[in-house]
Amino acid sequence: MTKIKFFNQPLGFVVNYCLLCYAILQMAFSRLILSFDGYGRIPMALVFISIVANIHNKRFRDSFFIGPSLIWIIWCLYVTLTTLYFGNPLADRLDTFGFLFNYVYLPTYCMVITYYETSNRPEYCFNMLIYYFLIYVMLGLLLGTSMSNANGRGSVELGNYLPLTAMTMFVMLVFGYVKRWVTTKKIVIIFFLCVVTIMVAATRKALIGIVIVMFFYVIGRFEVKNPKNILMLAIIGLISYGVFTFIMESTVIGERFSSGEDDSLRWNPNHNPFLSMVGDRAYFYTVGYDIFLKSEQFIGIGLRHFPIEAHTQLPIHSEYMVQLVECGYIGCFLYLLFIISLYRSFTELRQIRGMRLAYLVCIGWLSAFLFIGLTAWTYEFKFYYIVFGFLLGSVSYEKKVYYNENNTCYHIA
């Protein structure tokens, strides 16, 4: 990788990376070290400077109009209209502008600038983002609460943010490993760090997310027609089964899998298989659907209005119910278009020689993201959209290199 003197770069470059650094690390600093900037004035200023410093660049402007970015920006505009119509759900803490900026637009802008930077210098962007994620995870592990609280979970200050951030970092590492940007030794060390983080926080969906990504990597890495590879896959399967059994029988996260099934019975008296699978999140599906039937179904009840309607302090722990209940049929349609656009962008890697494994890692991440959406909301979390921006930017870069090498016309998708 060519060395780049960071502060000798143009202002737009510096500000973009400062914004990504702040977006990733701000929660760890504010919850573990010093609470500050609850309104989000610092990222507001960074976004403004970033736009002013980069707007002259055509590639930057084009980054807003690639398929996934454009569709999600339309979703943001739609949510803005419904928020103005139904009212600000967090009026006791933030004004409407603060709510929309922090919960809706900032993750989207992080995706756009990550795409922009990655499509130009993918390996450099990869290394910078990994450093940011590593700092976040280490802060959570070193400064977070030990596993001595009542439910046996550690690092409760960061909640599920810590293990889910570790999971997204691991996804980027796997992609970087496929591209040979990271050594085997480093990825093994960081893999165990991610697993330790997830076990400490006892977050089920993060563990399953890593399993999904590894599944896609393994099936791409080993050609099943080769008898040696079949044997290797069998060994990996047996080891995985042993590890899974140990986790289920001997750890806090295993206990949470079992207790989740028990918690779902109250909201799933008929033992619906799907509601049994989502465990204690069955509440949000059952109550959410009842609210949806009484709402204006095309536009929903408004983003973050479920706690108001359901008389609870908990937001909907399901991205799909967020889209259905709070955003209505229109929101569901835009979300579906967003996912389809992501999938179509990733499949373009299949056309490039040597990119099949990278393609499968992208599909593995998309599958993990969709799985997480079953039991958690995802629209407001910047780290998800940073990873999407990185993968989309990598696809754009690989296409550009491929078509330039083959003297073929190239267009940004």
Tab-separated table of C-alpha atoms in Angstrom:
chain	number	residue	atom	x	y	z
A	1	MET	CA	0.000	0.000	0.000
A	2	THR	CA	1.325	3.430	-0.933
A	3	LYS	CA	1.984	5.536	2.153
A	4	ILE	CA	-0.161	8.638	2.371
A	5	LYS	CA	0.678	11.635	4.550
A	6	PHE	CA	-2.745	12.207	6.037
A	7	PHE	CA	-2.587	15.915	6.829
A	8	ASN	CA	-0.938	16.739	3.512
A	9	GLN	CA	-4.079	15.618	1.704
A	10	PRO	CA	-6.897	17.936	0.512
A	11	LEU	CA	-9.311	19.247	3.140
A	12	GLY	CA	-12.168	17.065	1.882
A	13	PHE	CA	-10.100	13.904	2.348
A	14	VAL	CA	-9.067	14.844	5.908
A	15	VAL	CA	-12.565	15.852	6.982
A	16	ASN	CA	-14.148	12.708	5.548
A	17	TYR	CA	-11.872	10.457	7.581
A	18	CYS	CA	-12.289	12.611	10.687
A	19	LEU	CA	-16.058	12.253	10.328
A	20	LEU	CA	-15.827	8.464	9.923
A	21	CYS	CA	-13.525	8.263	12.937
A	22	TYR	CA	-15.920	10.346	15.028
A	23	ALA	CA	-18.962	8.405	13.816
A	24	ILE	CA	-17.393	5.115	14.919
A	25	LEU	CA	-15.751	6.207	18.185
A	26	GLN	CA	-18.069	8.860	19.594
A	27	MET	CA	-20.285	6.492	21.573
A	28	ALA	CA	-17.323	4.686	23.145
A	29	PHE	CA	-15.773	7.971	24.281
A	30	SER	CA	-19.018	9.521	25.529
A	31	ARG	CA	-20.184	6.438	27.450
A	32	LEU	CA	-16.848	5.212	28.764
A	33	ILE	CA	-14.669	8.311	29.158
A	34	LEU	CA	-16.419	11.685	28.968
A	35	SER	CA	-19.979	12.450	27.955
A	36	PHE	CA	-20.147	15.250	25.378
A	37	ASP	CA	-21.939	16.512	22.275
A	38	GLY	CA	-25.224	14.724	22.873
A	39	TYR	CA	-26.930	16.874	20.251
A	40	GLY	CA	-24.400	15.998	17.531
A	41	ARG	CA	-23.015	19.443	16.713
A	42	ILE	CA	-19.548	18.077	15.915
A	43	PRO	CA	-20.724	15.663	13.182
A	44	MET	CA	-23.073	18.368	11.904
A	45	ALA	CA	-20.088	20.687	11.451
A	46	LEU	CA	-17.986	17.912	9.894
A	47	VAL	CA	-20.734	17.002	7.431
A	48	PHE	CA	-21.118	20.640	6.412
A	49	ILE	CA	-17.359	21.085	5.890
A	50	SER	CA	-17.163	17.757	4.055
A	51	ILE	CA	-19.875	18.772	1.597
A	52	VAL	CA	-18.367	22.213	0.974
A	53	ALA	CA	-14.851	20.795	0.544
A	54	ASN	CA	-15.883	17.971	-1.792
A	55	ILE	CA	-18.830	19.304	-3.767
A	56	HIS	CA	-16.627	20.446	-6.655
A	57	ASN	CA	-15.577	16.821	-7.251
A	58	LYS	CA	-17.796	14.997	-9.749
A	59	ARG	CA	-17.003	11.595	-8.246
A	60	PHE	CA	-18.215	12.864	-4.879
A	61	ARG	CA	-21.462	14.139	-6.390
A	62	ASP	CA	-21.934	10.877	-8.276
A	63	SER	CA	-21.603	8.949	-4.990
A	64	PHE	CA	-25.066	10.168	-4.003
A	65	PHE	CA	-26.585	8.667	-7.133
A	66	ILE	CA	-25.354	5.071	-7.133
A	67	GLY	CA	-28.329	2.726	-6.774
A	68	PRO	CA	-28.292	1.909	-3.021
A	69	SER	CA	-27.350	5.452	-1.956
A	70	LEU	CA	-30.042	7.094	-4.056
A	71	ILE	CA	-32.763	4.715	-2.869
A	72	TRP	CA	-31.813	5.162	0.775
A	73	ILE	CA	-31.707	8.949	0.390
A	74	ILE	CA	-35.259	8.761	-0.969
A	75	TRP	CA	-36.172	6.699	2.120
A	76	CYS	CA	-34.630	9.429	4.285
A	77	LEU	CA	-36.666	12.111	2.529
A	78	TYR	CA	-39.814	10.033	2.945
A	79	VAL	CA	-39.137	9.580	6.670
A	80	THR	CA	-38.572	13.333	6.936
A	81	LEU	CA	-42.052	13.956	5.549
A	82	THR	CA	-43.705	11.408	7.863
A	83	THR	CA	-41.840	12.860	10.853
A	84	LEU	CA	-43.077	16.339	10.005
A	85	TYR	CA	-46.591	14.893	9.633
A	86	PHE	CA	-46.699	12.771	12.793
A	87	GLY	CA	-44.361	14.888	14.911
A	88	ASN	CA	-40.929	14.426	16.473
A	89	PRO	CA	-41.014	11.275	18.662
A	90	LEU	CA	-37.992	12.385	20.705
A	91	ALA	CA	-39.113	15.959	21.347
A	92	ASP	CA	-38.158	15.654	25.024
A	93	ARG	CA	-34.498	15.121	24.071
A	94	LEU	CA	-33.917	16.463	20.545
A	95	ASP	CA	-35.554	18.948	18.228
A	96	THR	CA	-36.781	17.672	14.861
A	97	PHE	CA	-33.611	18.637	13.006
A	98	GLY	CA	-31.411	16.902	15.595
A	99	PHE	CA	-33.554	13.764	15.450
A	100	LEU	CA	-33.523	13.543	11.661
A	101	PHE	CA	-29.808	14.324	11.362
A	102	ASN	CA	-28.581	11.841	13.970
A	103	TYR	CA	-31.025	8.982	13.400
A	104	VAL	CA	-31.677	9.210	9.656
A	105	TYR	CA	-29.213	11.271	7.617
A	106	LEU	CA	-25.862	10.763	9.369
A	107	PRO	CA	-25.699	6.971	8.742
A	108	THR	CA	-26.590	7.607	5.109
A	109	TYR	CA	-23.914	10.256	4.665
A	110	CYS	CA	-21.347	7.947	6.269
A	111	MET	CA	-22.236	5.331	3.658
A	112	VAL	CA	-21.816	7.862	0.842
A	113	ILE	CA	-18.405	9.183	1.916
A	114	THR	CA	-17.124	5.669	2.696
A	115	TYR	CA	-18.117	4.659	-0.823
A	116	TYR	CA	-16.419	7.766	-2.215
A	117	GLU	CA	-13.142	7.210	-0.362
A	118	THR	CA	-13.069	3.441	-0.929
A	119	SER	CA	-13.721	3.708	-4.669
A	120	ASN	CA	-10.528	5.780	-4.908
A	121	ARG	CA	-8.182	4.100	-2.366
A	122	PRO	CA	-9.787	0.859	-1.136
A	123	GLU	CA	-6.823	-0.562	0.776
A	124	TYR	CA	-6.095	2.720	2.533
A	125	CYS	CA	-9.740	3.147	3.521
A	126	PHE	CA	-9.813	-0.464	4.722
A	127	ASN	CA	-6.845	0.063	7.029
A	128	MET	CA	-8.154	3.334	8.446
A	129	LEU	CA	-11.579	1.884	9.195
A	130	ILE	CA	-10.090	-1.225	10.820
A	131	TYR	CA	-8.010	1.019	13.113
A	132	TYR	CA	-11.141	2.936	14.125
A	133	PHE	CA	-13.123	-0.237	14.773
A	134	LEU	CA	-10.262	-1.805	16.744
A	135	ILE	CA	-9.979	1.241	18.998
A	136	TYR	CA	-13.728	1.099	19.642
A	137	VAL	CA	-13.673	-2.607	20.511
A	138	MET	CA	-10.613	-2.284	22.761
A	139	LEU	CA	-12.157	0.654	24.613
A	140	GLY	CA	-15.303	-1.405	25.184
A	141	LEU	CA	-13.390	-4.413	26.467
A	142	LEU	CA	-10.897	-2.520	28.634
A	143	LEU	CA	-13.140	0.184	30.087
A	144	GLY	CA	-16.520	-1.555	30.088
A	145	THR	CA	-18.141	-3.204	33.088
A	146	SER	CA	-16.936	-6.700	33.917
A	147	MET	CA	-19.249	-9.714	33.681
A	148	SER	CA	-20.268	-9.348	37.324
A	149	ASN	CA	-23.657	-7.745	36.805
A	150	ALA	CA	-26.874	-9.605	37.531
A	151	ASN	CA	-27.401	-11.079	34.072
A	152	GLY	CA	-23.763	-12.051	33.559
A	153	ARG	CA	-23.221	-9.725	30.589
A	154	GLY	CA	-20.197	-7.451	30.337
A	155	SER	CA	-19.564	-4.016	28.777
A	156	VAL	CA	-23.175	-3.027	29.392
A	157	GLU	CA	-22.368	0.674	28.858
A	158	LEU	CA	-22.192	0.085	25.101
A	159	GLY	CA	-24.989	-2.505	25.043
A	160	ASN	CA	-25.262	-4.415	21.778
A	161	TYR	CA	-23.307	-1.709	19.951
A	162	LEU	CA	-20.007	-3.282	21.045
A	163	PRO	CA	-20.506	-6.869	19.773
A	164	LEU	CA	-22.309	-5.717	16.630
A	165	THR	CA	-19.465	-3.314	15.860
A	166	ALA	CA	-17.012	-6.174	16.409
A	167	MET	CA	-19.038	-8.292	13.996
A	168	THR	CA	-19.006	-5.614	11.281
A	169	MET	CA	-15.256	-5.166	11.763
A	170	PHE	CA	-14.820	-8.897	11.248
A	171	VAL	CA	-16.794	-8.734	7.987
A	172	MET	CA	-14.418	-6.082	6.690
A	173	LEU	CA	-11.447	-8.166	7.827
A	174	VAL	CA	-12.683	-11.210	5.915
A	175	PHE	CA	-13.061	-9.085	2.786
A	176	GLY	CA	-9.582	-7.634	3.351
A	177	TYR	CA	-8.195	-11.146	3.812
A	178	VAL	CA	-9.700	-12.202	0.490
A	179	LYS	CA	-8.008	-9.182	-1.093
A	180	ARG	CA	-4.731	-10.032	0.697
A	181	TRP	CA	-4.664	-6.750	2.583
A	182	VAL	CA	-4.330	-8.539	5.919
A	183	THR	CA	-2.233	-11.544	6.961
A	184	THR	CA	-3.580	-14.846	8.284
A	185	LYS	CA	-1.992	-14.187	11.675
A	186	LYS	CA	-3.710	-10.823	12.052
A	187	ILE	CA	-7.129	-12.054	11.024
A	188	VAL	CA	-6.926	-15.037	13.419
A	189	ILE	CA	-5.977	-12.740	16.318
A	190	ILE	CA	-8.728	-10.240	15.555
A	191	PHE	CA	-11.230	-13.067	14.969
A	192	PHE	CA	-10.661	-14.313	18.519
A	193	LEU	CA	-10.901	-10.735	19.773
A	194	CYS	CA	-14.289	-10.406	18.069
A	195	VAL	CA	-15.501	-13.720	19.494
A	196	VAL	CA	-14.364	-12.738	23.000
A	197	THR	CA	-16.184	-9.419	22.630
A	198	ILE	CA	-19.388	-11.153	21.579
A	199	MET	CA	-19.131	-13.709	24.386
A	200	VAL	CA	-18.522	-11.002	26.983
A	201	ALA	CA	-21.556	-9.038	25.813
A	202	ALA	CA	-23.556	-12.263	25.238
A	203	THR	CA	-25.191	-10.950	22.061
A	204	ARG	CA	-26.796	-13.759	20.092
A	205	LYS	CA	-27.334	-12.023	16.757
A	206	ALA	CA	-23.704	-10.882	16.526
A	207	LEU	CA	-22.501	-14.462	16.997
A	208	ILE	CA	-24.885	-15.784	14.354
A	209	GLY	CA	-23.880	-12.924	12.039
A	210	ILE	CA	-20.246	-14.059	12.171
A	211	VAL	CA	-21.332	-17.670	11.566
A	212	ILE	CA	-23.295	-16.626	8.468
A	213	VAL	CA	-20.367	-14.684	6.993
A	214	MET	CA	-17.958	-17.545	7.736
A	215	PHE	CA	-20.347	-20.017	6.100
A	216	PHE	CA	-20.282	-18.047	2.840
A	217	TYR	CA	-16.509	-17.685	3.053
A	218	VAL	CA	-15.974	-21.418	3.630
A	219	ILE	CA	-18.215	-22.541	0.746
A	220	GLY	CA	-16.360	-20.129	-1.531
A	221	ARG	CA	-12.934	-21.092	-0.248
A	222	PHE	CA	-13.277	-24.854	-0.673
A	223	GLU	CA	-14.215	-26.392	-4.018
A	224	VAL	CA	-16.656	-29.174	-3.104
A	225	LYS	CA	-15.732	-31.264	-6.169
A	226	ASN	CA	-12.327	-31.963	-4.615
A	227	PRO	CA	-12.441	-34.964	-2.193
A	228	LYS	CA	-9.802	-33.336	0.037
A	229	ASN	CA	-11.981	-30.279	0.401
A	230	ILE	CA	-15.014	-32.406	1.277
A	231	LEU	CA	-12.975	-33.933	4.092
A	232	MET	CA	-11.845	-30.477	5.212
A	233	LEU	CA	-15.441	-29.210	5.228
A	234	ALA	CA	-16.479	-32.235	7.300
A	235	ILE	CA	-13.740	-31.505	9.852
A	236	ILE	CA	-14.726	-27.835	9.992
A	237	GLY	CA	-18.355	-28.895	10.471
A	238	LEU	CA	-17.492	-31.208	13.377
A	239	ILE	CA	-15.341	-28.576	15.081
A	240	SER	CA	-18.079	-25.974	14.589
A	241	TYR	CA	-20.674	-28.319	16.064
A	242	GLY	CA	-18.465	-28.942	19.101
A	243	VAL	CA	-17.916	-25.227	19.648
A	244	PHE	CA	-21.653	-24.552	19.234
A	245	THR	CA	-22.523	-27.251	21.772
A	246	PHE	CA	-20.057	-25.797	24.273
A	247	ILE	CA	-21.476	-22.294	23.801
A	248	MET	CA	-25.066	-23.472	24.262
A	249	GLU	CA	-24.345	-25.517	27.382
A	250	SER	CA	-21.640	-23.537	29.167
A	251	THR	CA	-21.967	-19.809	28.487
A	252	VAL	CA	-24.227	-16.862	29.234
A	253	ILE	CA	-24.992	-16.428	25.554
A	254	GLY	CA	-26.178	-20.050	25.435
A	255	GLU	CA	-28.483	-19.365	28.369
A	256	ARG	CA	-29.882	-16.377	26.499
A	257	PHE	CA	-30.736	-18.568	23.507
A	258	SER	CA	-32.719	-20.865	25.798
A	259	SER	CA	-34.388	-18.095	27.793
A	260	GLY	CA	-35.404	-16.348	24.560
A	261	GLU	CA	-37.548	-19.331	23.641
A	262	ASP	CA	-39.242	-19.235	27.058
A	263	ASP	CA	-39.851	-15.463	26.835
A	264	SER	CA	-41.613	-15.823	23.483
A	265	LEU	CA	-44.358	-18.072	24.896
A	266	ARG	CA	-46.279	-15.119	26.380
A	267	TRP	CA	-46.653	-13.549	22.939
A	268	ASN	CA	-46.766	-16.801	21.018
A	269	PRO	CA	-49.395	-19.005	22.691
A	270	ASN	CA	-50.026	-20.915	19.430
A	271	HIS	CA	-46.338	-21.824	19.063
A	272	ASN	CA	-45.889	-20.110	15.715
A	273	PRO	CA	-42.481	-21.343	14.405
A	274	PHE	CA	-41.358	-17.893	13.298
A	275	LEU	CA	-42.274	-16.230	16.597
A	276	SER	CA	-40.524	-19.065	18.431
A	277	MET	CA	-37.402	-18.360	16.376
A	278	VAL	CA	-37.288	-14.646	17.267
A	279	GLY	CA	-37.719	-15.476	20.963
A	280	ASP	CA	-38.426	-12.523	23.240
A	281	ARG	CA	-38.733	-10.251	20.177
A	282	ALA	CA	-42.120	-11.896	19.495
A	283	TYR	CA	-43.612	-9.032	21.532
A	284	PHE	CA	-42.685	-6.491	18.850
A	285	TYR	CA	-44.160	-8.602	16.067
A	286	THR	CA	-47.424	-9.294	17.899
A	287	VAL	CA	-48.045	-5.842	19.350
A	288	GLY	CA	-46.558	-4.095	16.306
A	289	TYR	CA	-48.850	-5.881	13.885
A	290	ASP	CA	-51.906	-5.001	15.982
A	291	ILE	CA	-50.873	-1.334	15.881
A	292	PHE	CA	-50.237	-1.550	12.136
A	293	LEU	CA	-53.789	-2.829	11.494
A	294	LYS	CA	-55.183	0.258	13.232
A	295	SER	CA	-52.834	2.720	11.499
A	296	GLU	CA	-52.691	4.543	8.165
A	297	GLN	CA	-51.122	1.500	6.555
A	298	PHE	CA	-49.568	3.184	3.525
A	299	ILE	CA	-47.523	5.621	5.624
A	300	GLY	CA	-47.439	3.850	8.998
A	301	ILE	CA	-47.366	5.616	12.359
A	302	GLY	CA	-44.093	7.525	11.958
A	303	LEU	CA	-40.497	6.566	12.705
A	304	ARG	CA	-39.864	5.901	16.423
A	305	HIS	CA	-43.562	6.267	17.290
A	306	PHE	CA	-44.002	2.641	18.357
A	307	PRO	CA	-42.997	3.347	21.993
A	308	ILE	CA	-45.644	6.071	22.111
A	309	GLU	CA	-48.388	3.870	20.654
A	310	ALA	CA	-47.413	0.761	22.635
A	311	HIS	CA	-46.775	2.662	25.896
A	312	THR	CA	-43.260	1.295	26.257
A	313	GLN	CA	-39.751	2.729	26.373
A	314	LEU	CA	-38.409	0.181	23.895
A	315	PRO	CA	-38.051	0.892	20.161
A	316	ILE	CA	-39.098	-1.898	17.802
A	317	HIS	CA	-36.468	-4.630	17.875
A	318	SER	CA	-37.050	-5.631	14.261
A	319	GLU	CA	-36.117	-3.653	11.162
A	320	TYR	CA	-38.926	-5.294	9.227
A	321	MET	CA	-41.554	-4.236	11.742
A	322	VAL	CA	-40.021	-0.748	11.787
A	323	GLN	CA	-40.578	-0.521	8.058
A	324	LEU	CA	-44.085	-2.032	8.189
A	325	VAL	CA	-45.480	-0.400	11.341
A	326	GLU	CA	-43.645	2.917	11.452
A	327	CYS	CA	-42.990	3.516	7.735
A	328	GLY	CA	-45.958	1.680	6.203
A	329	TYR	CA	-46.171	0.060	2.793
A	330	ILE	CA	-44.205	2.894	1.198
A	331	GLY	CA	-41.299	2.446	3.608
A	332	CYS	CA	-41.370	-1.332	3.076
A	333	PHE	CA	-41.213	-0.840	-0.675
A	334	LEU	CA	-38.220	1.526	-0.450
A	335	TYR	CA	-36.430	-0.814	1.975
A	336	LEU	CA	-36.978	-3.746	-0.396
A	337	LEU	CA	-35.597	-1.696	-3.301
A	338	PHE	CA	-32.564	-0.825	-1.177
A	339	ILE	CA	-31.810	-4.487	-0.426
A	340	ILE	CA	-32.331	-5.516	-4.064
A	341	SER	CA	-30.034	-2.706	-5.206
A	342	LEU	CA	-27.340	-3.834	-2.768
A	343	TYR	CA	-27.631	-7.399	-4.011
A	344	ARG	CA	-27.409	-6.343	-7.657
A	345	SER	CA	-24.349	-4.207	-6.924
A	346	PHE	CA	-22.583	-7.088	-5.186
A	347	THR	CA	-23.382	-9.551	-7.981
A	348	GLU	CA	-21.362	-7.404	-10.374
A	349	LEU	CA	-18.249	-8.889	-8.747
A	350	ARG	CA	-19.111	-12.247	-10.319
A	351	GLN	CA	-18.266	-10.808	-13.732
A	352	ILE	CA	-14.682	-10.135	-12.641
A	353	ARG	CA	-12.139	-12.938	-12.715
A	354	GLY	CA	-10.889	-13.910	-9.257
A	355	MET	CA	-13.655	-12.050	-7.418
A	356	ARG	CA	-16.005	-14.971	-6.681
A	357	LEU	CA	-14.876	-15.270	-3.053
A	358	ALA	CA	-15.148	-11.516	-2.518
A	359	TYR	CA	-18.656	-11.677	-3.981
A	360	LEU	CA	-19.644	-14.447	-1.552
A	361	VAL	CA	-18.315	-12.440	1.398
A	362	CYS	CA	-20.494	-9.499	0.299
A	363	ILE	CA	-23.537	-11.777	0.009
A	364	GLY	CA	-22.668	-13.273	3.399
A	365	TRP	CA	-22.646	-9.794	4.939
A	366	LEU	CA	-25.962	-8.912	3.299
A	367	SER	CA	-27.454	-12.175	4.616
A	368	ALA	CA	-26.118	-11.453	8.122
A	369	PHE	CA	-27.546	-7.920	7.961
A	370	LEU	CA	-30.953	-9.270	6.966
A	371	PHE	CA	-30.813	-11.815	9.786
A	372	ILE	CA	-29.981	-9.116	12.337
A	373	GLY	CA	-33.008	-7.198	11.099
A	374	LEU	CA	-35.235	-9.979	12.451
A	375	THR	CA	-34.481	-9.034	16.059
A	376	ALA	CA	-33.054	-5.497	15.903
A	377	TRP	CA	-33.596	-2.199	14.163
A	378	THR	CA	-30.714	-1.204	11.881
A	379	TYR	CA	-31.533	2.092	10.150
A	380	GLU	CA	-29.807	4.354	12.693
A	381	PHE	CA	-26.522	2.487	13.182
A	382	LYS	CA	-23.659	4.083	11.321
A	383	PHE	CA	-21.336	1.078	11.394
A	384	TYR	CA	-23.698	-0.974	9.197
A	385	TYR	CA	-23.794	1.719	6.544
A	386	ILE	CA	-20.052	2.321	6.715
A	387	VAL	CA	-19.539	-1.360	5.858
A	388	PHE	CA	-22.055	-1.099	3.020
A	389	GLY	CA	-20.238	1.971	1.703
A	390	PHE	CA	-16.906	0.168	1.916
A	391	LEU	CA	-18.145	-2.917	0.058
A	392	LEU	CA	-19.913	-0.861	-2.602
A	393	GLY	CA	-16.808	1.285	-3.063
A	394	SER	CA	-14.692	-1.857	-3.405
A	395	VAL	CA	-17.051	-3.164	-6.090
A	396	SER	CA	-16.784	0.146	-7.953
A	397	TYR	CA	-12.981	0.104	-7.745
A	398	GLU	CA	-12.719	-3.515	-8.956
A	399	LYS	CA	-15.025	-2.755	-11.889
A	400	LYS	CA	-12.976	0.294	-12.826
A	401	VAL	CA	-9.703	-1.675	-12.754
A	402	TYR	CA	-11.221	-4.588	-14.670
A	403	TYR	CA	-12.725	-2.486	-17.454
A	404	ASN	CA	-9.617	-0.317	-17.751
A	405	GLU	CA	-7.440	-3.416	-18.122
A	406	ASN	CA	-9.762	-4.748	-20.805
A	407	ASN	CA	-10.139	-1.372	-22.562
A	408	THR	CA	-13.882	-1.444	-22.061
A	409	CYS	CA	-16.216	1.444	-21.351
A	410	TYR	CA	-16.955	1.821	-17.625
A	411	HIS	CA	-19.839	3.565	-15.940
A	412	ILE	CA	-20.573	4.027	-12.268
A	413	ALA	CA	-23.472	1.736	-11.332
